[in-house]
Each structure stands twice: as C-alpha cells, then as structure tokens.
Coordinates of C-alpha atoms in Angstrom, one line a residue:
X860 CA 14.0 -5.8 1.2
X861 CA 11.8 -7.8 3.6
X862 CA 8.5 -5.9 3.1
X863 CA 6.6 -7.8 5.7
X864 CA 9.2 -6.9 8.4
X865 CA 9.5 -3.3 7.1
X866 CA 5.7 -2.7 7.3
X867 CA 5.6 -4.3 10.8
X868 CA 8.3 -1.9 12.0
X869 CA 6.6 1.0 10.3
X870 CA 3.3 0.1 12.0
X871 CA 5.1 0.0 15.4
X872 CA 6.6 3.5 14.8
X873 CA 3.2 4.9 13.6
X874 CA 1.5 3.4 16.7
X875 CA 4.0 5.2 19.0
X876 CA 3.3 8.4 17.2
X877 CA -0.4 7.8 17.5
X878 CA -0.1 7.5 21.2
X879 CA 1.6 10.9 21.3
X880 CA -0.8 12.6 18.8
X881 CA -4.2 10.9 19.2
X882 CA -6.2 13.8 17.8
X883 CA -4.1 13.8 14.6
X884 CA -4.7 10.1 14.2
X885 CA -8.4 10.4 14.9
X886 CA -8.7 12.9 12.1
X887 CA -6.6 10.9 9.8
X888 CA -8.7 7.8 10.5
X889 CA -11.9 9.7 9.7
X890 CA -10.3 10.9 6.4
X891 CA -9.1 7.4 5.5
X892 CA -12.6 5.8 6.0
X893 CA -14.2 8.5 3.9
X894 CA -11.7 8.2 1.1
X895 CA -11.8 4.4 1.1
X896 CA -15.6 4.0 1.1
X897 CA -16.9 2.2 -1.9
X898 CA -19.0 4.4 -4.1
X899 CA -18.3 5.1 -7.8
X900 CA -14.9 3.4 -7.4
X901 CA -14.2 0.1 -5.8
X902 CA -11.8 -0.2 -2.9
X903 CA -9.4 -2.1 -5.2
X904 CA -9.4 0.7 -7.7
X905 CA -8.7 3.2 -5.0
X906 CA -5.8 1.1 -3.8
X907 CA -4.4 1.0 -7.3
X908 CA -4.5 4.8 -7.3
X909 CA -2.9 5.0 -3.9
X910 CA -0.1 2.6 -5.0
X911 CA 0.6 4.8 -8.0
X912 CA 0.8 7.9 -5.8
X913 CA 3.1 6.0 -3.4
X914 CA 5.4 5.1 -6.3
X915 CA 5.4 8.6 -7.7
X916 CA 6.1 10.3 -4.4
X917 CA 8.8 7.7 -3.6
X918 CA 7.2 6.6 -0.3
X919 CA 8.3 3.1 0.7
X920 CA 5.7 2.9 3.5
X921 CA 2.9 3.9 1.2
X922 CA 4.1 1.3 -1.3
X923 CA 4.1 -1.4 1.4
X924 CA 0.7 -0.5 2.8
X925 CA -1.0 -0.3 -0.5
X926 CA 0.7 -3.4 -2.0
X927 CA -0.4 -5.3 1.1
X928 CA -4.0 -4.1 0.6
X929 CA -3.9 -5.1 -3.0
X930 CA -2.8 -8.6 -2.1
X931 CA -5.6 -8.8 0.4
X932 CA -8.0 -7.6 -2.3
X933 CA -6.8 -10.3 -4.7
X934 CA -5.2 -8.0 -7.3
X935 CA -3.1 -9.8 -9.9
X936 CA 0.5 -9.2 -10.7
X937 CA -0.7 -8.1 -14.2
X938 CA -2.9 -5.4 -12.6
X939 CA -0.1 -4.1 -10.3
X940 CA 2.3 -4.1 -13.3
X941 CA -0.1 -1.8 -15.2
X942 CA -0.2 0.5 -12.2
X943 CA 3.6 0.6 -12.2
X944 CA 3.6 1.3 -16.0
X945 CA 1.3 4.3 -15.5
X946 CA 3.3 5.6 -12.6
X947 CA 6.5 5.2 -14.7
X948 CA 4.9 7.0 -17.6
X949 CA 3.9 9.9 -15.4
X950 CA 7.0 10.0 -13.2
X951 CA 9.9 8.8 -15.3
X952 CA 13.0 7.0 -14.0
X953 CA 12.4 7.5 -10.3
X954 CA 9.0 6.0 -10.7
X955 CA 10.5 3.0 -12.6
X956 CA 12.8 2.3 -9.6
X957 CA 10.0 2.7 -7.0
X958 CA 7.7 0.7 -9.3
X959 CA 10.1 -2.2 -9.1
X960 CA 9.9 -1.9 -5.3
X961 CA 6.1 -2.0 -5.5
X962 CA 6.1 -5.2 -7.5
X963 CA 8.5 -6.8 -5.1
X964 CA 6.4 -5.7 -2.1
X965 CA 3.2 -7.0 -3.8
X966 CA 4.8 -10.4 -4.5
X967 CA 5.8 -10.8 -0.9
X968 CA 2.4 -9.8 0.5
X969 CA 0.6 -12.0 -2.1
X970 CA 2.7 -15.0 -1.1
X971 CA 1.9 -14.4 2.5
X972 CA -1.8 -14.0 1.6
X973 CA -1.8 -17.2 -0.4
X974 CA -0.2 -19.0 2.5
X975 CA -2.8 -17.6 5.0
X976 CA -5.6 -18.7 2.6
X977 CA -4.3 -22.3 2.6
X978 CA -4.0 -22.5 6.4

C-alpha cells in the first residue's frame, strides 16, 4: 500500500466533507487541539496512544495520520514496534494484522521525512 498517496486521497475526501459540514469540523478541530496540547503527556506520547487506538479499531486512515505524525516527531521504529506489541496484546490477531500496516505506514512516512530533512 502506498501510504503517502492513501493519506493524500483521504485528506482530499475529508476536505470535501469539511466544506459541506464546516460546523462539525470547527468542533472537531477544537477538540483535536485540546487533546493534543502538551501537558502531563508529550505530543509524541499522545500520538503513540492514538496509533494504538487506530490499530485496535482497524482504522487505516487513523494509522496513516498518526504514523505520519510520529515520523514528524522523530519516533523510532523500535518505539512504534512497542506500540504495535501493546495493541496486539490488547486486540489479538486483528491488531497484529493492522499493526503490521502501521509499521509499513511509519516506514514510508519516516523515509519521506528523512528525505525532506536532507533537502
């Protein structure tokens, strides 16, 4: 799966929905900012949690968005693997399958992030 293209297409679909339902997106944006603020937990820790939830709920879009955020936040493959392990422990076989997707997505976004850093 090409995660970069998948997330780009997903963002396009979400943007179209956002134009049709601006009040919904205004509220979601407010909730997102509140949840992501750094307080007792760092943004990176919160993204690890979000990735684990994305895996356990079998949400490809969630996996892509949070894997991309973790690449931006300079998470390591080892850290992401531990998130996958916890999600698999809590969610069994389906979480193992979606955890493998999460590692693939993270690797693609990390490679892009590394290329962007060199440029």
